[in-house]
Amino acid sequence: MTHDYLVIGAGPAGLQLASLMERDGHDYVVLEAGDAPGTFFTRYPRHRTLISINKVFTGSDDPEFNLRSDWNSLLTDDPALLFKNYSRRYFPGADDLVRYLADFAQGLNIAFGTRVDRVSHADGVFTVVAGDRSWQARRVVVATGVSKLYVPPIEGAELCERYDTVSVDPAHFENQRVLIVGKGNSAFETADALIETASTIHVAGPHSIRLAWQTHYVGHLRAVNNNFLDTYQLKSQNAVLDGTVEQITRRDDGGFRIVFRYARTSERLREIDYDRIILATGFQFDASLFDESARPELVIDDRFPAQTPAFESVNVPGLYFAGTLSQQRDFKKSTNGFIHGFRYAVRALYRILRSRHHDIPWPSTPVDATPEAITDAIIARINVTSALWQQFAVLADVVTVADGRAAYHEEIPVAYLRPEPLAFVVTLEYGPGHDLVDPFDITVPRIAENDAATAHRASYLHPVVRARRDGEVVAEHHLAENLENHWNIPSVHQEPLARFIKGIL
């Protein structure tokens, strides 16, 4: 039997896609190596506290709006399958997510205990082998996540302990000098856990630390993991080293010596001794299961598969990617690397698959082709939408106008937009250079709130409406910043937008 779809991986992305296919009666099978869904989260994060927020009390009863502050729920019509029913903590435990995913998986067509060994492709059909079983499908969606630890090209890196296997018991590091290689959340999560026991902790990497509260990229260092920076700046024998570990060797006493090249001092090389060295340098896609006929091209230091705007492999037709792998499309810019972002990308992928392979057009709602009606539809959406809020500048609502009729399409990837005679493309975006300014520096001026005349200079998240004719942007309108993110003041938001749309029509 040749299936329409094989989905590899029953993590959050695989479950999200499977639930949509199950709902609409499509032919699919999910292949999962573990005995239960979400096995990644049975191990990670190592110290068992998620950094995905779970804000239960928002003051709103609107389920779409509430997803802005719920970064763990998958998209569902079942209110019982919202993550707030599993934890009330703002930063919940990883085990709560594992329980949630197990319940979400109920009723889905998942083959557990099925570790894929090989994927091949011939004559438009994929063959997937797992042990002594095999499946065939016209299309394969890979939702395995980044399951392989990324090891940087450091001489002697094989001598190090690794984030995925190192002990999480702080007592095992008492009075030891520890080097942690990496400057991301896994590195600082590890460093924070050792503050009370290690004598000295150094965190090292060649790039500047980027703080999520400044860049608005939630994969950069989060406040919940940055207590270590306080110990460094207040001189508690800890330090952040800016530069590159050139070499690691083992000393005769069992410790380690590194050769370190500083990035911003005249002291170019230095030897430093440690008792323990831990690699916490992130993860990458494991492409080993693909043979030559189906091996996707890799990018970003071979850490991710290269993808088209449709989340399809650039070199293997019919091979698609879902979940954190889709962050190749917006690497370190938006939120495809995280559940609260890729749940919408998975839904977009599902709609792309249905339009491409089942002749089912992107869902839309008719709107009167008048400036007032189009304005009202846009304002109503931007005040509650979670998809555009989370996937800023990546997903767009699109109002198409043709033959005196208008239609409202939700959550289309901006890169996937097709030329239309006339379309209004609605996104939420930060202003240029928003990540270069300290948001807490009151000497840095900001434009006035609710000032329609200066809206185009806004740095904070705000709506942008672009008019496109035959795929080309012909005009652009920014809605003014608002403290509460309520873009519905008639004289400030609605009337200027209606004038803009009327001018285009």
Short mmCIF file of C-alpha atoms in Angstrom, two decimals:
data_model
loop_
_atom_site.label_atom_id
_atom_site.label_comp_id
_atom_site.label_asym_id
_atom_site.label_seq_id
_atom_site.Cartn_x
_atom_site.Cartn_y
_atom_site.Cartn_z
CA MET A 1 0.00 0.00 0.00
CA THR A 2 1.27 3.43 -0.92
CA HIS A 3 0.15 6.07 1.57
CA ASP A 4 -0.37 9.72 0.75
CA TYR A 5 1.79 10.80 3.70
CA LEU A 6 4.33 9.35 6.08
CA VAL A 7 5.21 11.61 8.98
CA ILE A 8 8.48 10.80 10.75
CA GLY A 9 8.38 11.83 14.39
CA ALA A 10 5.58 12.16 16.96
CA GLY A 11 6.84 15.26 18.70
CA PRO A 12 4.69 18.41 18.84
CA ALA A 13 4.99 19.08 15.09
CA GLY A 14 4.20 15.52 14.05
CA LEU A 15 1.18 15.46 16.36
CA GLN A 16 -0.02 18.85 15.10
CA LEU A 17 0.10 17.69 11.48
CA ALA A 18 -1.42 14.30 12.28
CA SER A 19 -4.34 15.89 14.14
CA LEU A 20 -5.19 18.02 11.12
CA MET A 21 -4.95 15.06 8.76
CA GLU A 22 -7.03 12.90 11.11
CA ARG A 23 -9.69 15.60 11.40
CA ASP A 24 -10.11 15.84 7.64
CA GLY A 25 -9.78 12.15 6.82
CA HIS A 26 -6.45 12.11 4.99
CA ASP A 27 -4.33 8.98 4.51
CA TYR A 28 -1.28 9.21 6.79
CA VAL A 29 0.87 7.24 9.22
CA VAL A 30 3.18 8.71 11.86
CA LEU A 31 6.35 6.71 12.56
CA GLU A 32 7.80 7.31 16.04
CA ALA A 33 10.97 5.74 17.42
CA GLY A 34 9.89 6.06 21.04
CA ASP A 35 7.19 4.21 22.90
CA ALA A 36 5.27 7.46 23.46
CA PRO A 37 5.05 10.89 21.84
CA GLY A 38 7.37 13.77 22.68
CA THR A 39 10.34 11.67 23.78
CA PHE A 40 12.68 14.66 23.27
CA PHE A 41 11.03 16.34 26.24
CA THR A 42 11.56 13.33 28.49
CA ARG A 43 15.24 14.33 28.41
CA TYR A 44 15.36 18.03 27.54
CA PRO A 45 15.78 20.54 28.90
CA ARG A 46 18.16 18.69 31.21
CA HIS A 47 17.13 20.64 34.31
CA ARG A 48 13.45 20.04 33.53
CA THR A 49 12.05 23.56 33.44
CA LEU A 50 10.70 24.82 30.11
CA ILE A 51 11.38 28.35 28.91
CA SER A 52 8.14 28.41 26.92
CA ILE A 53 5.71 30.57 28.82
CA ASN A 54 2.32 29.49 30.11
CA LYS A 55 0.39 32.62 31.07
CA VAL A 56 -3.00 31.32 32.15
CA PHE A 57 -4.66 34.57 33.23
CA THR A 58 -4.83 37.12 30.40
CA GLY A 59 -8.04 38.99 31.20
CA SER A 60 -9.56 37.71 27.95
CA ASP A 61 -11.96 34.91 27.05
CA ASP A 62 -10.91 34.92 23.39
CA PRO A 63 -9.15 31.60 22.69
CA GLU A 64 -7.18 33.01 19.76
CA PHE A 65 -5.91 35.96 21.78
CA ASN A 66 -4.99 33.72 24.71
CA LEU A 67 -2.67 31.67 22.51
CA ARG A 68 -0.37 34.70 22.42
CA SER A 69 0.59 33.86 26.01
CA ASP A 70 0.30 30.09 25.73
CA TRP A 71 3.45 28.78 24.10
CA ASN A 72 2.85 25.07 24.66
CA SER A 73 -0.64 24.24 23.41
CA LEU A 74 -1.05 22.74 19.98
CA LEU A 75 -3.86 24.00 17.75
CA THR A 76 -7.08 22.19 18.52
CA ASP A 77 -10.83 22.69 18.72
CA ASP A 78 -10.93 20.74 22.00
CA PRO A 79 -10.68 23.13 24.98
CA ALA A 80 -9.69 20.19 27.20
CA LEU A 81 -6.45 19.96 25.19
CA LEU A 82 -5.13 23.36 26.22
CA PHE A 83 -1.93 23.34 28.20
CA LYS A 84 -3.39 25.43 31.01
CA ASN A 85 -5.22 22.27 32.06
CA TYR A 86 -1.87 20.58 32.67
CA SER A 87 0.05 23.32 34.46
CA ARG A 88 -0.59 26.77 35.93
CA ARG A 89 3.10 27.63 36.23
CA TYR A 90 4.45 30.44 34.06
CA PHE A 91 7.54 28.31 33.30
CA PRO A 92 6.11 24.80 33.50
CA GLY A 93 7.93 21.53 34.03
CA ALA A 94 8.96 19.46 31.03
CA ASP A 95 7.11 16.45 32.43
CA ASP A 96 3.85 18.39 32.19
CA LEU A 97 4.45 18.82 28.45
CA VAL A 98 5.14 15.09 28.11
CA ARG A 99 1.76 14.34 29.76
CA TYR A 100 0.05 16.87 27.52
CA LEU A 101 1.50 15.41 24.31
CA ALA A 102 0.50 11.88 25.37
CA ASP A 103 -3.13 12.98 25.71
CA PHE A 104 -3.02 14.95 22.44
CA ALA A 105 -1.82 11.83 20.62
CA GLN A 106 -4.90 9.80 21.54
CA GLY A 107 -6.79 8.65 18.45
CA LEU A 108 -4.02 9.51 15.97
CA ASN A 109 -2.53 6.92 13.59
CA ILE A 110 0.92 6.53 15.17
CA ALA A 111 3.23 3.51 14.96
CA PHE A 112 5.26 3.73 18.18
CA GLY A 113 8.52 1.85 18.68
CA THR A 114 9.30 2.39 15.00
CA ARG A 115 12.79 3.79 14.52
CA VAL A 116 13.36 4.72 10.88
CA ASP A 117 16.60 3.29 9.51
CA ARG A 118 16.47 4.38 5.89
CA VAL A 119 14.53 6.67 3.55
CA SER A 120 14.88 6.26 -0.22
CA HIS A 121 13.10 7.77 -3.20
CA ALA A 122 12.44 6.36 -6.66
CA ASP A 123 9.85 6.95 -9.37
CA GLY A 124 7.97 9.48 -7.27
CA VAL A 125 7.55 7.14 -4.29
CA PHE A 126 9.38 7.14 -0.96
CA THR A 127 10.29 3.92 0.79
CA VAL A 128 10.82 4.14 4.54
CA VAL A 129 12.43 1.19 6.30
CA ALA A 130 12.25 0.59 10.04
CA GLY A 131 13.73 -2.71 11.20
CA ASP A 132 12.07 -5.52 9.25
CA ARG A 133 9.15 -3.36 8.16
CA SER A 134 8.79 -0.89 5.33
CA TRP A 135 6.26 1.71 4.22
CA GLN A 136 5.73 3.54 0.96
CA ALA A 137 4.31 6.99 0.45
CA ARG A 138 3.99 9.66 -2.18
CA ARG A 139 5.17 12.27 0.29
CA VAL A 140 7.23 12.24 3.50
CA VAL A 141 7.11 14.91 6.19
CA VAL A 142 10.11 14.89 8.52
CA ALA A 143 9.27 16.15 12.02
CA THR A 144 12.21 14.69 13.94
CA GLY A 145 13.49 17.98 15.31
CA VAL A 146 17.17 18.71 15.80
CA SER A 147 18.04 15.50 17.58
CA LYS A 148 21.82 15.38 17.19
CA LEU A 149 24.20 17.39 19.36
CA TYR A 150 26.20 19.88 17.31
CA VAL A 151 29.92 19.43 17.95
CA PRO A 152 32.02 22.43 16.88
CA PRO A 153 35.29 21.86 14.99
CA ILE A 154 37.56 22.09 18.05
CA GLU A 155 40.68 19.95 18.28
CA GLY A 156 40.11 17.65 21.23
CA ALA A 157 36.32 18.20 21.40
CA GLU A 158 35.87 14.44 21.82
CA LEU A 159 37.42 14.73 25.30
CA CYS A 160 34.55 16.91 26.57
CA GLU A 161 31.42 15.97 28.39
CA ARG A 162 28.22 16.84 26.57
CA TYR A 163 25.06 18.69 27.46
CA ASP A 164 22.97 15.66 26.51
CA THR A 165 24.74 13.25 28.86
CA VAL A 166 26.53 15.27 31.58
CA SER A 167 25.34 14.84 35.16
CA VAL A 168 22.65 17.28 36.29
CA ASP A 169 23.51 16.78 39.96
CA PRO A 170 25.33 19.93 41.15
CA ALA A 171 27.01 17.91 43.90
CA HIS A 172 29.11 16.18 41.24
CA PHE A 173 30.85 19.52 40.55
CA GLU A 174 31.75 20.62 44.08
CA ASN A 175 34.84 22.86 44.21
CA GLN A 176 35.68 22.19 40.54
CA ARG A 177 36.74 24.54 37.75
CA VAL A 178 34.25 24.12 34.91
CA LEU A 179 34.32 25.37 31.33
CA ILE A 180 31.04 25.39 29.39
CA VAL A 181 31.47 25.83 25.64
CA GLY A 182 28.48 27.64 24.15
CA LYS A 183 26.54 30.83 24.80
CA GLY A 184 22.96 29.75 24.30
CA ASN A 185 20.22 28.79 26.71
CA SER A 186 21.51 25.25 27.21
CA ALA A 187 24.93 26.61 28.22
CA PHE A 188 23.54 29.13 30.67
CA GLU A 189 20.94 26.70 31.99
CA THR A 190 23.88 24.43 32.86
CA ALA A 191 25.94 27.26 34.32
CA ASP A 192 23.09 28.47 36.52
CA ALA A 193 22.65 24.98 37.93
CA LEU A 194 26.33 24.88 39.03
CA ILE A 195 26.61 28.31 40.66
CA GLU A 196 26.24 26.96 44.19
CA THR A 197 28.78 24.13 43.91
CA ALA A 198 31.47 24.80 41.29
CA SER A 199 34.44 26.91 42.38
CA THR A 200 34.80 28.61 39.01
CA ILE A 201 32.59 28.57 35.95
CA HIS A 202 33.60 29.99 32.57
CA VAL A 203 31.16 30.17 29.67
CA ALA A 204 32.91 30.56 26.33
CA GLY A 205 31.98 31.25 22.73
CA PRO A 206 33.07 33.34 19.75
CA HIS A 207 29.89 35.40 19.42
CA SER A 208 28.37 38.12 21.55
CA ILE A 209 25.64 37.15 23.98
CA ARG A 210 22.30 38.21 22.58
CA LEU A 211 19.48 38.78 25.03
CA ALA A 212 15.99 37.73 23.99
CA TRP A 213 14.39 40.77 25.61
CA GLN A 214 16.38 42.96 23.22
CA THR A 215 16.34 40.95 20.00
CA HIS A 216 12.79 39.58 20.40
CA TYR A 217 14.12 36.21 19.24
CA VAL A 218 13.17 33.81 22.04
CA GLY A 219 16.02 31.44 21.22
CA HIS A 220 18.54 34.01 22.38
CA LEU A 221 19.45 34.08 26.06
CA ARG A 222 16.32 34.23 28.19
CA ALA A 223 16.09 36.07 31.49
CA VAL A 224 15.18 32.85 33.29
CA ASN A 225 18.65 31.51 32.41
CA ASN A 226 20.80 34.62 32.82
CA ASN A 227 21.40 34.68 36.58
CA PHE A 228 24.95 33.59 35.75
CA LEU A 229 25.63 36.99 34.17
CA ASP A 230 24.96 38.58 37.55
CA THR A 231 27.58 36.38 39.21
CA TYR A 232 30.09 37.34 36.51
CA GLN A 233 29.60 41.08 36.65
CA LEU A 234 29.58 41.09 40.44
CA LYS A 235 32.88 39.19 40.60
CA SER A 236 31.95 35.76 41.96
CA GLN A 237 34.85 33.88 40.31
CA ASN A 238 32.75 33.25 37.22
CA ALA A 239 33.31 34.71 33.76
CA VAL A 240 32.12 34.88 30.18
CA LEU A 241 35.00 34.36 27.75
CA ASP A 242 34.61 35.97 24.33
CA GLY A 243 36.59 34.00 21.82
CA THR A 244 37.37 30.57 20.42
CA VAL A 245 38.57 27.39 22.06
CA GLU A 246 41.37 26.35 19.69
CA GLN A 247 42.51 23.14 21.34
CA ILE A 248 41.66 20.85 24.25
CA THR A 249 44.17 18.45 25.78
CA ARG A 250 44.09 16.23 28.86
CA ARG A 251 46.58 16.90 31.65
CA ASP A 252 48.46 14.14 33.46
CA ASP A 253 46.35 14.70 36.59
CA GLY A 254 43.12 14.00 34.68
CA GLY A 255 42.14 17.63 34.19
CA PHE A 256 42.13 19.61 30.97
CA ARG A 257 44.04 22.45 29.37
CA ILE A 258 42.65 24.62 26.61
CA VAL A 259 44.26 27.02 24.19
CA PHE A 260 41.93 30.00 23.95
CA ARG A 261 41.94 32.80 21.40
CA TYR A 262 40.35 36.00 22.70
CA ALA A 263 38.06 37.88 20.35
CA ARG A 264 38.52 41.41 21.64
CA THR A 265 41.75 41.84 23.58
CA SER A 266 45.40 42.21 22.63
CA GLU A 267 46.08 39.00 24.55
CA ARG A 268 45.49 36.76 21.58
CA LEU A 269 46.20 33.26 22.98
CA ARG A 270 46.05 31.91 26.50
CA GLU A 271 46.24 28.50 28.15
CA ILE A 272 43.65 27.84 30.87
CA ASP A 273 43.16 24.75 33.04
CA TYR A 274 39.87 23.14 34.08
CA ASP A 275 38.63 20.08 35.91
CA ARG A 276 35.60 19.62 33.63
CA ILE A 277 34.65 20.82 30.15
CA ILE A 278 31.05 20.60 28.90
CA LEU A 279 29.91 21.12 25.31
CA ALA A 280 26.57 22.95 25.20
CA THR A 281 26.70 24.10 21.60
CA GLY A 282 23.19 23.32 20.41
CA PHE A 283 21.70 20.67 18.17
CA GLN A 284 21.46 19.83 14.49
CA PHE A 285 19.38 17.77 12.08
CA ASP A 286 20.38 14.12 11.75
CA ALA A 287 20.40 13.35 8.03
CA SER A 288 21.98 9.90 8.38
CA LEU A 289 18.73 8.03 7.69
CA PHE A 290 18.49 9.29 4.10
CA ASP A 291 20.23 7.42 1.30
CA GLU A 292 21.59 9.20 -1.76
CA SER A 293 18.27 9.12 -3.60
CA ALA A 294 16.50 11.09 -0.84
CA ARG A 295 19.26 13.00 0.94
CA PRO A 296 18.25 16.64 1.42
CA GLU A 297 20.67 19.48 0.89
CA LEU A 298 21.86 20.94 4.21
CA VAL A 299 22.60 24.57 5.12
CA ILE A 300 23.69 26.69 8.12
CA ASP A 301 26.81 24.63 8.88
CA ASP A 302 24.87 21.50 7.85
CA ARG A 303 22.56 21.93 10.82
CA PHE A 304 19.27 22.21 8.90
CA PRO A 305 17.74 20.95 5.64
CA ALA A 306 17.40 23.62 2.98
CA GLN A 307 13.74 24.35 2.26
CA THR A 308 11.56 26.15 -0.25
CA PRO A 309 8.88 28.60 0.94
CA ALA A 310 6.56 25.54 0.98
CA PHE A 311 8.80 23.79 3.57
CA GLU A 312 9.83 21.30 0.88
CA SER A 313 13.37 20.10 0.32
CA VAL A 314 15.07 22.20 -2.35
CA ASN A 315 16.47 19.08 -4.01
CA VAL A 316 14.11 16.18 -3.14
CA PRO A 317 10.56 16.75 -4.42
CA GLY A 318 7.90 15.45 -2.06
CA LEU A 319 10.12 15.61 1.01
CA TYR A 320 8.76 18.17 3.48
CA PHE A 321 9.81 19.38 6.93
CA ALA A 322 7.75 20.39 9.93
CA GLY A 323 8.42 21.69 13.41
CA THR A 324 11.70 23.11 14.61
CA LEU A 325 13.36 22.07 11.35
CA SER A 326 11.33 24.77 9.61
CA GLN A 327 13.33 27.44 11.42
CA GLN A 328 15.72 27.27 8.48
CA ARG A 329 13.22 29.61 6.85
CA ASP A 330 13.54 32.29 9.57
CA PHE A 331 16.72 31.30 11.41
CA LYS A 332 17.21 33.43 14.54
CA LYS A 333 14.64 35.95 13.34
CA SER A 334 11.18 34.67 14.22
CA THR A 335 9.67 31.67 16.01
CA ASN A 336 9.63 28.61 13.75
CA GLY A 337 12.09 26.93 16.10
CA PHE A 338 9.53 26.75 18.90
CA ILE A 339 6.09 25.25 19.50
CA HIS A 340 4.33 28.60 19.73
CA GLY A 341 5.68 29.45 16.27
CA PHE A 342 5.81 26.21 14.34
CA ARG A 343 2.29 25.13 15.31
CA TYR A 344 1.15 27.79 12.81
CA ALA A 345 3.79 26.82 10.26
CA VAL A 346 2.56 23.23 10.45
CA ARG A 347 -0.98 24.41 9.78
CA ALA A 348 0.32 26.44 6.85
CA LEU A 349 2.18 23.38 5.55
CA TYR A 350 -1.02 21.35 5.85
CA ARG A 351 -2.90 23.93 3.79
CA ILE A 352 -0.10 23.95 1.22
CA LEU A 353 -0.25 20.16 0.92
CA ARG A 354 -4.03 20.22 0.50
CA SER A 355 -3.88 22.89 -2.19
CA ARG A 356 -1.02 21.21 -4.04
CA HIS A 357 -2.10 17.59 -3.87
CA HIS A 358 -5.83 17.55 -3.17
CA ASP A 359 -7.10 20.62 -5.09
CA ILE A 360 -8.43 22.17 -1.89
CA PRO A 361 -7.84 25.94 -1.96
CA TRP A 362 -6.55 27.94 0.97
CA PRO A 363 -9.54 28.66 3.23
CA SER A 364 -10.96 32.16 2.94
CA THR A 365 -13.87 34.27 4.09
CA PRO A 366 -15.74 36.62 1.74
CA VAL A 367 -15.54 40.33 2.58
CA ASP A 368 -17.36 43.23 0.95
CA ALA A 369 -14.90 44.90 -1.42
CA THR A 370 -15.22 48.29 0.26
CA PRO A 371 -12.56 50.20 2.22
CA GLU A 372 -14.72 50.11 5.36
CA ALA A 373 -15.38 46.36 5.26
CA ILE A 374 -11.78 45.45 4.51
CA THR A 375 -10.57 47.78 7.26
CA ASP A 376 -12.99 46.26 9.78
CA ALA A 377 -11.87 42.74 8.88
CA ILE A 378 -8.18 43.62 9.26
CA ILE A 379 -8.68 45.47 12.56
CA ALA A 380 -10.77 42.63 14.00
CA ARG A 381 -8.03 40.11 13.20
CA ILE A 382 -4.93 42.00 14.26
CA ASN A 383 -6.39 42.70 17.69
CA VAL A 384 -6.65 38.99 18.52
CA THR A 385 -4.46 36.99 16.12
CA SER A 386 -1.85 34.82 17.76
CA ALA A 387 -0.34 33.48 14.51
CA LEU A 388 0.77 36.88 13.19
CA TRP A 389 1.76 37.92 16.72
CA GLN A 390 4.07 34.93 17.17
CA GLN A 391 5.28 34.62 13.58
CA PHE A 392 6.04 38.29 13.10
CA ALA A 393 7.01 39.22 9.53
CA VAL A 394 6.80 35.52 8.56
CA LEU A 395 3.04 34.86 8.36
CA ALA A 396 0.51 37.23 6.83
CA ASP A 397 -3.21 37.62 6.46
CA VAL A 398 -4.07 38.42 2.86
CA VAL A 399 -7.13 40.17 1.47
CA THR A 400 -7.44 39.55 -2.26
CA VAL A 401 -9.59 41.79 -4.44
CA ALA A 402 -10.71 40.80 -7.93
CA ASP A 403 -13.80 41.42 -10.07
CA GLY A 404 -15.44 43.50 -7.37
CA ARG A 405 -15.10 40.76 -4.76
CA ALA A 406 -12.77 40.44 -1.77
CA ALA A 407 -11.70 37.40 0.22
CA TYR A 408 -9.83 37.20 3.52
CA HIS A 409 -7.12 34.49 3.76
CA GLU A 410 -5.43 33.85 7.11
CA GLU A 411 -1.84 32.93 7.97
CA ILE A 412 -0.09 32.51 4.65
CA PRO A 413 3.74 32.42 4.77
CA VAL A 414 4.95 35.73 3.33
CA ALA A 415 7.57 33.91 1.25
CA TYR A 416 4.84 31.69 -0.23
CA LEU A 417 2.62 34.51 -1.48
CA ARG A 418 1.58 34.21 -5.10
CA PRO A 419 0.96 37.14 -7.47
CA GLU A 420 -2.61 38.43 -7.35
CA PRO A 421 -4.16 41.28 -9.35
CA LEU A 422 -4.57 43.13 -6.04
CA ALA A 423 -3.88 41.99 -2.49
CA PHE A 424 -3.55 43.65 0.89
CA VAL A 425 -0.90 41.80 2.90
CA VAL A 426 -1.15 42.21 6.68
CA THR A 427 1.74 41.41 9.03
CA LEU A 428 2.89 42.32 12.51
CA GLU A 429 6.49 43.55 12.50
CA TYR A 430 9.15 45.23 14.57
CA GLY A 431 10.86 48.26 13.09
CA PRO A 432 14.32 48.16 11.48
CA GLY A 433 17.11 48.09 14.04
CA HIS A 434 14.78 47.16 16.88
CA ASP A 435 17.35 44.66 18.17
CA LEU A 436 20.18 47.23 18.36
CA VAL A 437 18.68 49.40 21.09
CA ASP A 438 18.63 48.75 24.83
CA PRO A 439 14.88 48.68 25.54
CA PHE A 440 15.47 49.91 29.10
CA ASP A 441 17.61 52.92 28.19
CA ILE A 442 15.32 55.90 28.71
CA THR A 443 17.73 58.22 26.92
CA VAL A 444 16.79 56.50 23.65
CA PRO A 445 13.70 58.32 22.33
CA ARG A 446 10.61 56.49 21.11
CA ILE A 447 7.84 57.78 18.90
CA ALA A 448 4.66 58.86 20.63
CA GLU A 449 2.01 56.25 21.27
CA ASN A 450 -1.02 56.39 18.96
CA ASP A 451 0.67 58.86 16.61
CA ALA A 452 -0.50 57.87 13.15
CA ALA A 453 1.80 60.36 11.43
CA THR A 454 4.97 58.69 12.74
CA ALA A 455 3.75 55.08 12.71
CA HIS A 456 6.23 54.14 9.97
CA ARG A 457 9.08 54.90 12.38
CA ALA A 458 7.85 52.53 15.08
CA SER A 459 10.37 50.10 16.55
CA TYR A 460 7.91 48.11 18.64
CA LEU A 461 5.63 45.42 17.23
CA HIS A 462 2.90 46.97 15.11
CA PRO A 463 0.73 46.10 12.08
CA VAL A 464 1.92 46.77 8.56
CA VAL A 465 -0.41 46.61 5.55
CA ARG A 466 1.15 46.41 2.11
CA ALA A 467 -0.72 46.71 -1.16
CA ARG A 468 0.56 44.35 -3.84
CA ARG A 469 -0.32 44.31 -7.52
CA ASP A 470 0.71 41.24 -9.48
CA GLY A 471 3.12 40.36 -6.67
CA GLU A 472 4.83 43.75 -6.46
CA VAL A 473 4.48 46.03 -3.43
CA VAL A 474 3.01 49.33 -4.61
CA ALA A 475 2.20 51.00 -1.27
CA GLU A 476 2.73 50.48 2.44
CA HIS A 477 0.81 51.60 5.53
CA HIS A 478 1.89 51.29 9.19
CA LEU A 479 -0.54 51.36 12.09
CA ALA A 480 0.58 53.34 15.12
CA GLU A 481 2.09 51.72 18.18
CA ASN A 482 -0.23 51.13 21.09
CA LEU A 483 0.74 50.27 24.66
CA GLU A 484 -1.95 47.61 25.03
CA ASN A 485 -1.66 46.42 21.41
CA HIS A 486 -5.26 47.47 20.74
CA TRP A 487 -5.30 48.88 17.22
CA ASN A 488 -8.91 50.02 17.19
CA ILE A 489 -8.93 53.75 17.92
CA PRO A 490 -11.06 55.16 15.08
CA SER A 491 -9.09 58.36 14.44
CA VAL A 492 -5.67 56.74 14.95
CA HIS A 493 -5.96 53.26 13.47
CA GLN A 494 -9.17 52.63 11.57
CA GLU A 495 -9.66 55.85 9.64
CA PRO A 496 -6.06 56.16 8.34
CA LEU A 497 -6.17 52.51 7.26
CA ALA A 498 -9.51 52.98 5.51
CA ARG A 499 -8.11 56.00 3.64
CA PHE A 500 -5.09 53.97 2.58
CA ILE A 501 -7.22 51.11 1.29
CA LYS A 502 -9.60 53.49 -0.47
CA GLY A 503 -6.68 55.14 -2.22
CA ILE A 504 -5.52 51.78 -3.55
CA LEU A 505 -8.98 50.60 -4.57
#
